[in-house]
Coordinates of C-alpha atoms in Angstrom, one line a residue:
M26 CA 128.5 64.5 95.5
S27 CA 130.7 67.5 96.3
L28 CA 129.3 70.7 97.8
T29 CA 130.4 72.7 94.8
L30 CA 128.5 70.4 92.5
R31 CA 125.4 70.6 94.7
L32 CA 125.6 74.4 94.6
G33 CA 125.9 74.2 90.8
L34 CA 122.8 72.1 90.6
R35 CA 120.9 74.3 92.9
L36 CA 121.7 77.4 90.8
A37 CA 120.4 75.6 87.7
L38 CA 117.1 74.9 89.5
F39 CA 116.6 78.4 90.7
A40 CA 117.7 80.1 87.5
L41 CA 114.4 78.7 86.1
L42 CA 112.5 81.0 88.4
G43 CA 114.6 84.1 87.6
L44 CA 114.4 85.1 91.3
A45 CA 116.7 88.1 91.7
G46 CA 118.6 86.8 88.8
C47 CA 120.5 84.7 91.2
S48 CA 118.4 84.3 94.3
D49 CA 116.8 81.2 95.3
P50 CA 113.4 80.3 96.6
G51 CA 113.4 77.6 99.1
P52 CA 111.7 75.3 101.5
R53 CA 110.1 74.8 104.8
T54 CA 109.8 71.9 107.3
P55 CA 106.6 71.1 109.1
A56 CA 106.1 69.2 112.4
A57 CA 102.6 67.8 112.5
D58 CA 102.1 67.3 116.2
D59 CA 102.6 70.9 117.4
T60 CA 100.0 72.9 115.5
A61 CA 98.5 75.9 117.0
P62 CA 94.8 76.0 117.9
S63 CA 94.2 78.4 114.9
D64 CA 95.7 75.9 112.5
A65 CA 93.7 72.8 112.9
N66 CA 95.4 70.6 110.3
G67 CA 98.9 71.8 110.8
D68 CA 99.5 72.8 107.2
G69 CA 99.4 76.6 107.8
A70 CA 96.5 76.9 105.4
E71 CA 93.0 77.8 106.4
T72 CA 90.5 74.9 106.5
P73 CA 86.9 74.6 107.7
G74 CA 88.2 73.7 111.1
D75 CA 90.5 76.7 111.4
V76 CA 89.6 79.9 113.1
P77 CA 88.4 82.4 110.4
H78 CA 90.0 85.8 109.8
S79 CA 88.5 88.7 111.6
D80 CA 88.7 90.7 108.4
G81 CA 87.3 88.0 106.2
V82 CA 90.4 88.0 103.9
P83 CA 91.6 84.6 102.8
D84 CA 94.8 83.4 104.3
E85 CA 97.4 84.3 101.6
D86 CA 100.2 83.6 104.1
A87 CA 99.9 79.8 104.0
A88 CA 102.3 77.5 102.3
P89 CA 101.3 74.2 100.6
P90 CA 101.3 71.3 103.0
G91 CA 104.5 69.3 103.1
P92 CA 105.0 65.6 103.3
G93 CA 106.1 64.3 106.6
D94 CA 107.4 66.0 109.7
T95 CA 110.3 65.8 112.0
D96 CA 110.4 64.1 115.4
D97 CA 112.5 66.9 116.8
T98 CA 110.7 69.5 118.7
A99 CA 109.0 72.7 117.8
P100 CA 106.5 73.3 115.2
G101 CA 106.4 74.0 111.5
D102 CA 104.0 76.1 109.6
T103 CA 104.8 78.8 107.1
D104 CA 104.6 82.3 106.1
G105 CA 107.0 84.8 104.7
S106 CA 108.0 88.1 106.0
V107 CA 109.6 91.3 105.3
Q108 CA 110.5 94.0 107.7
D109 CA 110.7 97.4 106.2
T110 CA 110.2 101.1 106.1
Q111 CA 112.7 103.8 105.5
D112 CA 110.8 106.3 107.6
D113 CA 109.9 104.4 110.8
A114 CA 112.8 103.4 113.0
A115 CA 113.4 99.7 113.6
P116 CA 113.2 98.5 117.1
P117 CA 116.5 98.5 119.0
V118 CA 118.5 95.4 118.2
D119 CA 119.5 95.3 121.8
D120 CA 116.1 93.6 122.3
A121 CA 117.6 90.5 120.8
S122 CA 120.0 88.9 123.2
A123 CA 122.0 87.1 120.6
V124 CA 123.6 90.3 119.3
A125 CA 124.8 91.9 122.4
D126 CA 128.5 91.9 121.3
V127 CA 128.1 92.7 117.6
E128 CA 130.1 95.9 117.7
T129 CA 132.9 94.3 119.7
E130 CA 133.2 91.4 117.3
G131 CA 133.5 93.8 114.3
E132 CA 136.2 95.9 116.0
D133 CA 138.2 92.8 117.0
A134 CA 138.2 91.6 113.4
H135 CA 139.5 95.0 112.2
D136 CA 142.3 94.8 114.8
A137 CA 143.5 91.6 113.3
V138 CA 144.5 93.4 110.1
D139 CA 148.1 94.1 109.6
P140 CA 148.5 97.9 109.3
S141 CA 151.3 97.4 106.8
D142 CA 148.9 95.7 104.4
P143 CA 147.9 97.7 101.2
P144 CA 144.3 99.1 101.4
L145 CA 141.8 96.3 101.0
W146 CA 139.6 98.0 98.4
L147 CA 140.6 100.1 95.5
D148 CA 140.1 103.8 95.9
A149 CA 136.9 105.5 94.7
A150 CA 138.5 107.3 91.8
T151 CA 140.0 104.2 90.3
L152 CA 136.7 102.3 90.6
A153 CA 134.7 105.1 89.1
D154 CA 137.0 105.8 86.2
G155 CA 134.9 105.2 83.1
S156 CA 137.8 105.7 80.8
T157 CA 139.4 102.4 81.9
L158 CA 136.3 100.3 81.3
A159 CA 137.2 99.5 77.7
V160 CA 133.6 98.5 77.0
R161 CA 133.1 96.4 73.9
E162 CA 129.8 95.0 72.7
V163 CA 129.7 91.3 71.6
G164 CA 126.0 90.9 70.8
R165 CA 122.5 92.4 71.1
S166 CA 118.9 91.2 70.8
T167 CA 115.3 92.3 71.5
S168 CA 112.8 90.4 73.5
G169 CA 109.0 90.9 73.6
I170 CA 106.9 93.6 72.0
G171 CA 105.1 96.8 73.1
L172 CA 105.4 97.5 76.8
A173 CA 107.0 94.1 77.3
R174 CA 109.8 94.9 74.9
V175 CA 113.3 94.7 76.4
E176 CA 116.5 95.6 74.6
H177 CA 119.5 93.4 75.5
R178 CA 123.2 93.9 75.0
E179 CA 126.0 91.6 75.9
V180 CA 129.2 93.5 76.7
R181 CA 132.7 93.1 78.2
Y182 CA 134.3 95.7 80.5
T183 CA 137.5 95.9 82.5
S184 CA 137.9 95.1 86.2
W185 CA 140.8 93.6 88.2
Q186 CA 141.9 90.6 90.3
V187 CA 145.0 90.4 92.4
T188 CA 147.6 87.7 91.9
E189 CA 150.6 87.5 94.4
G190 CA 150.0 91.1 95.3
V191 CA 149.9 92.3 91.7
L192 CA 146.8 94.1 90.3
E193 CA 145.8 92.5 87.0
P194 CA 143.2 93.7 84.5
I195 CA 140.5 91.2 83.5
E196 CA 137.6 91.4 81.2
I197 CA 134.2 90.8 82.7
E198 CA 131.0 89.5 81.0
A199 CA 127.8 91.6 81.5
H200 CA 124.3 91.5 80.2
I201 CA 122.5 94.9 80.0
A202 CA 118.7 94.8 79.7
T203 CA 116.8 98.0 79.1
P204 CA 113.0 98.0 79.5
A205 CA 110.5 99.7 77.1
G206 CA 109.5 103.3 77.8
R207 CA 111.1 106.7 78.0
G208 CA 114.3 106.8 79.9
P209 CA 116.5 107.5 81.6
F210 CA 115.8 104.6 84.0
P211 CA 117.2 103.6 87.4
A212 CA 119.7 100.7 87.2
V213 CA 120.3 97.6 89.2
V214 CA 123.5 95.6 89.3
V215 CA 122.8 91.9 89.8
A216 CA 125.4 89.5 91.3
H217 CA 125.3 85.7 91.1
G218 CA 126.3 83.1 93.7
L219 CA 129.0 80.4 93.7
G220 CA 129.0 78.4 90.5
G221 CA 126.7 80.9 88.8
R222 CA 127.1 83.4 86.0
A223 CA 125.2 86.3 84.4
E224 CA 122.3 85.1 82.3
R225 CA 120.7 87.0 79.4
D226 CA 117.1 85.7 80.1
S227 CA 117.3 86.5 83.8
A228 CA 118.4 90.0 83.1
I229 CA 115.6 90.5 80.6
L230 CA 113.0 89.1 83.1
L231 CA 114.2 91.4 85.9
A232 CA 114.3 94.5 83.6
R233 CA 110.7 93.8 82.6
R234 CA 109.6 93.1 86.2
W235 CA 111.2 96.2 87.8
G236 CA 111.0 98.7 84.9
M237 CA 114.7 99.4 85.3
V238 CA 118.0 98.8 83.5
V239 CA 119.5 95.6 84.7
I240 CA 123.3 94.9 84.5
A241 CA 123.9 91.2 85.4
Y242 CA 127.7 90.4 85.4
S243 CA 129.7 87.3 85.7
G244 CA 132.3 87.2 88.5
P245 CA 136.0 86.6 87.7
G246 CA 136.5 83.3 85.9
N247 CA 132.8 82.5 85.7
G248 CA 130.8 82.5 82.5
A249 CA 132.7 84.4 79.9
S250 CA 134.7 86.5 82.4
E251 CA 138.4 86.3 82.6
G252 CA 140.3 85.5 85.8
R253 CA 140.2 82.8 88.5
G254 CA 136.8 81.3 88.9
S255 CA 134.9 80.5 92.1
G256 CA 135.2 76.8 91.4
Q257 CA 139.0 77.0 90.8
A258 CA 141.3 75.4 93.4
N259 CA 142.4 77.8 96.2
S260 CA 140.2 80.6 94.9
L261 CA 137.6 81.4 97.5
W262 CA 140.0 81.6 100.5
N263 CA 143.2 82.7 98.8
T264 CA 144.0 85.3 101.4
E265 CA 147.7 84.6 102.2
P266 CA 149.7 86.7 102.1
D267 CA 147.2 89.1 100.4
P268 CA 143.4 88.9 101.1
R269 CA 142.8 90.5 97.7
G270 CA 143.6 87.2 96.2
S271 CA 140.2 85.8 97.3
W272 CA 137.6 85.4 94.6
F273 CA 135.2 87.3 96.8
W274 CA 137.4 90.4 96.4
G275 CA 137.3 90.1 92.7
H276 CA 133.5 89.5 92.7
A277 CA 132.9 92.7 94.6
T278 CA 135.4 94.7 92.6
A279 CA 133.7 93.6 89.4
A280 CA 130.4 94.7 90.8
A281 CA 131.7 98.2 91.7
R282 CA 133.0 98.4 88.1
A283 CA 129.4 97.5 86.9
I284 CA 128.2 100.5 88.8
T285 CA 130.7 102.6 86.8
L286 CA 129.4 100.9 83.6
A287 CA 125.9 101.9 84.6
E288 CA 127.0 105.5 85.0
T289 CA 128.3 105.6 81.4
L290 CA 125.0 104.5 79.9
P291 CA 122.8 107.2 78.5
E292 CA 119.6 105.3 79.3
V293 CA 120.5 105.2 83.1
R294 CA 119.9 107.9 85.7
S295 CA 123.5 107.7 86.9
T296 CA 122.8 108.6 90.6
F297 CA 120.0 106.0 90.9
V298 CA 121.8 102.7 91.0
A299 CA 121.1 99.8 93.3
M300 CA 122.6 96.3 93.8
T301 CA 121.2 92.9 94.6
G302 CA 122.6 89.4 94.7
Y303 CA 122.1 85.9 96.1
S304 CA 124.5 84.0 98.3
A305 CA 128.0 84.9 97.2
G306 CA 126.2 87.7 95.3
A307 CA 124.8 88.9 98.6
I308 CA 128.3 88.9 100.1
A309 CA 129.4 91.0 97.1
T310 CA 126.4 93.4 97.7
L311 CA 127.3 93.8 101.3
H312 CA 130.9 94.4 100.4
V313 CA 130.2 97.0 97.7
N314 CA 127.6 98.8 99.9
G315 CA 130.3 99.1 102.6
F316 CA 133.1 100.6 100.4
D317 CA 131.3 102.3 97.5
T318 CA 129.2 105.4 98.2
R319 CA 127.4 105.3 94.9
L320 CA 124.7 102.8 95.7
R321 CA 121.2 104.1 96.4
A322 CA 119.8 100.8 97.7
A323 CA 121.0 97.3 98.4
V324 CA 119.2 93.9 98.6
P325 CA 121.4 91.1 99.7
I326 CA 119.5 87.7 99.6
S327 CA 120.7 84.6 101.5
G328 CA 124.1 85.9 102.4
T329 CA 125.3 87.7 105.5
G330 CA 128.4 88.3 107.6
D331 CA 129.5 86.8 110.9
L332 CA 130.9 83.6 109.3
A333 CA 133.0 82.9 112.4
N334 CA 129.9 82.0 114.4
A335 CA 128.2 80.4 111.5
T336 CA 131.2 78.1 110.9
A337 CA 131.5 77.3 114.6
A338 CA 127.8 76.2 114.6
G339 CA 128.4 73.8 111.7
G340 CA 127.7 76.0 108.8
W341 CA 128.4 74.6 105.3
Q342 CA 131.5 76.9 104.9
N343 CA 133.2 74.0 106.7
D344 CA 132.5 71.8 103.7
L345 CA 133.8 74.4 101.2
L346 CA 137.0 74.7 103.3
R347 CA 137.4 70.9 103.5
E348 CA 137.2 70.7 99.7
E349 CA 140.3 73.0 99.6
S350 CA 142.0 70.9 102.4
L351 CA 141.6 73.9 104.7
S352 CA 140.0 74.3 108.1
A353 CA 138.0 77.0 109.9
D354 CA 140.9 77.7 112.3
G355 CA 143.6 77.8 109.6
P356 CA 145.3 81.0 108.5
H357 CA 143.5 81.4 105.2
F358 CA 140.0 81.4 106.6
Q359 CA 141.0 83.4 109.7
R360 CA 142.6 86.0 107.4
W361 CA 139.3 86.0 105.4
L362 CA 137.3 86.6 108.6
A363 CA 139.6 89.5 109.6
T364 CA 139.4 91.3 106.2
L365 CA 136.5 90.1 104.0
D366 CA 133.7 89.0 106.4
P367 CA 130.8 91.2 105.3
L368 CA 130.1 91.9 109.0
L369 CA 133.1 94.3 108.7
Q370 CA 131.7 96.2 105.7
A371 CA 128.2 96.2 107.3
H372 CA 129.5 98.8 109.8
T373 CA 130.0 101.3 106.9
A374 CA 127.0 100.5 104.8
H375 CA 126.1 103.5 102.7
A376 CA 122.7 102.7 101.1
P377 CA 119.5 101.6 102.7
T378 CA 119.7 97.8 102.9
L379 CA 116.9 95.2 102.8
L380 CA 118.6 92.0 104.2
I381 CA 116.6 88.9 103.2
N382 CA 117.3 85.4 104.5
G383 CA 115.6 82.2 105.5
T384 CA 115.5 81.2 109.2
Q385 CA 117.3 77.9 108.5
D386 CA 120.0 78.9 106.1
Q387 CA 122.8 76.4 106.2
F388 CA 125.5 78.9 105.5
F389 CA 124.1 82.0 107.1
P390 CA 122.0 81.0 110.2
I391 CA 119.5 83.2 111.9
D392 CA 121.9 84.6 114.6
S393 CA 124.5 85.5 112.0
T394 CA 121.7 87.3 110.0
L395 CA 120.7 89.2 113.1
R396 CA 124.3 90.2 113.9
T397 CA 124.8 91.5 110.4
F398 CA 121.6 93.5 110.5
A399 CA 122.6 94.9 113.9
A400 CA 125.9 96.1 112.4
L401 CA 124.2 98.2 109.7
P402 CA 124.4 101.9 110.8
G403 CA 121.2 103.9 111.2
D404 CA 117.5 103.0 111.3
H405 CA 116.8 103.0 107.6
H406 CA 117.6 99.3 106.9
R407 CA 115.1 96.5 107.1
L408 CA 115.1 92.7 107.6
L409 CA 113.0 90.1 105.8
L410 CA 113.1 86.7 107.5
I411 CA 111.2 83.8 105.8
P412 CA 110.3 81.0 108.3
N413 CA 111.2 77.4 107.2
W414 CA 113.3 78.6 104.2
D415 CA 117.0 77.7 103.9
H416 CA 119.7 78.3 101.3
G417 CA 117.9 76.3 98.7
Q418 CA 119.1 72.8 99.5
F419 CA 115.7 71.8 101.1
A420 CA 114.3 71.7 97.5
M421 CA 117.3 70.1 96.0
L422 CA 118.0 67.4 98.6
L423 CA 114.5 66.1 99.2
P424 CA 113.7 64.5 101.6
H425 CA 116.8 65.6 103.4
C426 CA 116.4 65.8 107.2
G427 CA 112.6 66.0 106.9
T428 CA 112.5 68.9 104.4
F429 CA 110.4 69.6 101.3
D430 CA 110.2 71.9 98.3
N431 CA 109.1 75.4 99.4
R432 CA 110.3 77.5 96.5
T433 CA 107.1 79.0 95.3
Y434 CA 106.1 80.1 98.8
A435 CA 109.4 81.8 99.5
A436 CA 109.8 83.2 96.0
R437 CA 106.5 85.2 96.3
R438 CA 107.8 87.0 99.4
V439 CA 111.3 87.6 98.1
E440 CA 110.1 89.0 94.8
T441 CA 107.5 91.2 96.4
A442 CA 109.9 92.6 99.0
Q443 CA 112.8 93.1 96.5
T444 CA 110.6 94.9 94.0
W445 CA 109.1 97.1 96.7
W446 CA 112.5 98.1 98.1
L447 CA 114.0 98.9 94.7
R448 CA 111.0 101.0 93.7
R449 CA 110.9 102.7 97.1
H450 CA 114.5 104.0 96.7
L451 CA 114.9 104.3 93.0
T452 CA 111.5 105.8 91.8
D453 CA 109.1 108.5 92.7
L454 CA 106.1 106.1 92.6
G455 CA 104.0 107.3 95.6
A456 CA 102.5 103.9 96.5
Y457 CA 106.0 102.6 97.4
H458 CA 106.8 105.5 99.8
G459 CA 105.4 106.5 103.1
P460 CA 106.0 105.0 106.6
L461 CA 105.5 101.3 107.4
A462 CA 105.8 100.4 111.0
V463 CA 108.0 97.5 112.1
P464 CA 106.4 94.7 114.1
T465 CA 107.6 93.5 117.5
V466 CA 107.2 90.0 119.0
E467 CA 106.7 88.8 122.5
V468 CA 106.7 85.3 124.1
S469 CA 105.2 84.8 127.5
S470 CA 103.2 82.2 129.4
L471 CA 99.6 81.9 130.7
G472 CA 98.2 79.0 132.6
G473 CA 101.1 76.8 131.7
F474 CA 101.0 77.4 128.0
L475 CA 102.9 79.7 125.7
L476 CA 101.2 83.0 124.8
F477 CA 102.4 84.7 121.6
S478 CA 101.8 88.3 120.9
A479 CA 102.8 90.9 118.3
T480 CA 102.6 94.6 118.2
W481 CA 102.3 96.6 115.0
A482 CA 101.3 100.3 115.0
G483 CA 101.0 101.0 111.3
S484 CA 98.1 102.6 109.5
Q485 CA 97.8 100.1 106.6
S486 CA 95.0 97.4 106.5
V487 CA 96.2 94.2 108.1
H488 CA 95.3 90.8 106.4
E489 CA 96.8 88.5 109.1
V490 CA 99.4 88.3 111.8
H491 CA 101.4 85.2 112.7
V492 CA 104.1 84.3 115.2
Y493 CA 106.6 81.7 114.0
A494 CA 108.3 79.9 116.9
S495 CA 111.0 77.2 117.3
A496 CA 112.0 75.3 120.4
D497 CA 114.6 73.2 118.7
R498 CA 117.3 75.8 118.0
A499 CA 115.7 77.0 114.7
W500 CA 115.6 73.5 113.1
T501 CA 111.8 73.8 112.5
F502 CA 109.3 76.7 113.0
A503 CA 105.6 76.4 113.7
G504 CA 103.2 79.2 112.7
T505 CA 100.5 80.4 115.0
R506 CA 98.0 82.8 113.7
L507 CA 97.0 85.6 116.1
D508 CA 93.3 86.1 116.0
N509 CA 92.8 88.2 119.1
R510 CA 93.4 92.0 118.8
Q511 CA 93.2 95.0 121.0
G512 CA 94.4 98.2 119.3
S513 CA 97.9 97.6 117.9
R514 CA 98.4 94.3 119.7
W515 CA 97.5 90.8 118.5
W516 CA 97.8 87.7 120.6
Q517 CA 97.0 84.0 120.8
L518 CA 97.2 81.5 123.6
T519 CA 98.8 78.4 122.1
A520 CA 98.5 74.6 122.8
F521 CA 102.3 74.5 123.6
P522 CA 102.8 73.6 127.2
T523 CA 105.7 75.5 128.8
S524 CA 106.7 72.2 130.5
T525 CA 107.7 71.0 127.0
F526 CA 108.5 74.3 125.4
P527 CA 110.2 76.5 128.1
E528 CA 109.6 80.1 127.3
A529 CA 113.4 80.9 127.7
N530 CA 114.3 78.4 124.9
V531 CA 111.9 79.7 122.3
V532 CA 113.1 81.4 119.1
A533 CA 110.3 83.6 117.7
L534 CA 109.4 86.2 115.1
A535 CA 106.2 88.0 114.2
T536 CA 105.0 88.4 110.6
V537 CA 102.3 90.9 109.5
R538 CA 100.8 90.8 106.0
V539 CA 99.5 94.3 105.1
S540 CA 97.8 95.8 102.1
L541 CA 99.7 98.3 99.9
P542 CA 97.2 99.6 97.3
G543 CA 98.9 100.9 94.1
T544 CA 101.9 98.6 94.3
E545 CA 102.4 95.8 91.8
A546 CA 101.8 93.0 94.4
G547 CA 99.3 95.0 96.4
E548 CA 100.6 93.7 99.7
L549 CA 103.8 93.2 101.7
W550 CA 105.0 90.9 104.5
L551 CA 106.6 92.6 107.5
T552 CA 108.7 90.9 110.1
S553 CA 109.9 91.7 113.5
L554 CA 113.5 91.2 114.6
P555 CA 113.8 87.6 115.8
R556 CA 113.7 86.8 119.5
L557 CA 116.7 84.6 120.3
P558 CA 117.4 82.8 123.6
E559 CA 120.4 83.7 125.6
D560 CA 123.6 81.8 124.4
F561 CA 121.7 80.7 121.3
V562 CA 123.5 78.3 119.0
P563 CA 121.5 77.3 115.8
R564 CA 121.1 73.7 114.9
I565 CA 122.1 73.5 111.2
R566 CA 121.1 70.7 109.0
P567 CA 124.2 68.8 107.9
I568 CA 125.1 68.2 104.2
D569 CA 125.5 64.5 105.0
P570 CA 122.0 62.9 105.4
A571 CA 123.5 60.2 107.7
R572 CA 124.1 63.0 110.3
C573 CA 120.5 64.3 110.3
G574 CA 119.8 63.0 113.8
E575 CA 122.8 64.7 115.4
R576 CA 122.1 67.6 117.8

């Protein structure tokens, strides 16, 4: 089965959940032999044999037990996480050794651009010109009654693609969903991943969930949109001689035009527009947030920059390239890296960004996630890392490389964080504002065993604190609940001997589940920046099951 077909099947699976309209809840992988003392049965859930919570609150952070384990190394448990706050500064990214040269990498990539090339992105005036949208309505419907009522319209609007250096107008499909109530409302542009398209039902679900106008659009050539589609030959990496020939460029440009569409709608507060997207939609979100100043918030899910390192580590971009008879060191992909890698646009991100990803994403591994986050300017961006969650293939390829279905577990954290971020930046609802401290993580040793600790100095009520650690290059993560506390510091001495799990080799992150009264979910998962070993290279699960044992 080709990678493109696998991606299409995955999108069909996750469309059922309506997660971010195009995002994708995923999996986790346990290892039964390496459970922490506070997790007696190794499933991450509290049992009679587990250490009870000091606050008496049930452990909401546990995932359902998975079948089987791996014989690789470190531990697997589960939790979700989100790192946030617009008011409290995130800890310096310099604390993570894997991102020491992020700025240099971004500058080198910019230097590779030929100064004689035309500007990569269209100018702001062209993108924001509502008179060139040529909007036409092709259908409308109503879903639900009362407060659950959502008005839906399917429309077409004008965007562009580039063919052999020539800018061509194309018509883009969009679904506009407006919730019940008195507007005007904030609006959210939703971008899909490879092989996807805008969906009416998903737009309606999200408008109802967020209480905002949702504009879900189909990228060029996908769904009912005109142009070259993401599944068309030589579409993704069509960068020679003009990088604007890439489908990724057309996807981001169509998103920017969807912002313009939002600004023309009477039911929208025109200066309160955000964007979110999954996978290739996350790439589009990072792109648009880098070149368009109109966004008020951004939530890219399961998509980052730094694809050079991801590909070198065995990321599944290699498989996409092979399907096009291309290679990672060939001119097309190298040109893409030098112009369209989202790491470049991250340096000029305009809106507060909540970057969400799994710790074992096969396209965008944890070190690439951290480099992308480090490139975002300022301290008003936040990171959500979900341990033992990948790009969605865990659930689809069961039992591939010892994985299992973890969609429900991941979806709860993604949906909670996404809704919180959008309401924080697009509404005046007081419960979604106010400072939230960012946790930090520390790994040390005591008496020949690993000692995990986390620091969190927030004022909110804490339900539980975990550290998730991996000693096998982020192949699996084990969760250790920290039941000892002194002030703002939690800690737990583990059963992991440093002779087997050297402190210097451990990948770790802290998660804190806090209470947020007055919000829809009533709680939020916060994460630290991950601790990565020096010279860290992730171990990425291969698409070919026969290669699962390779290291």
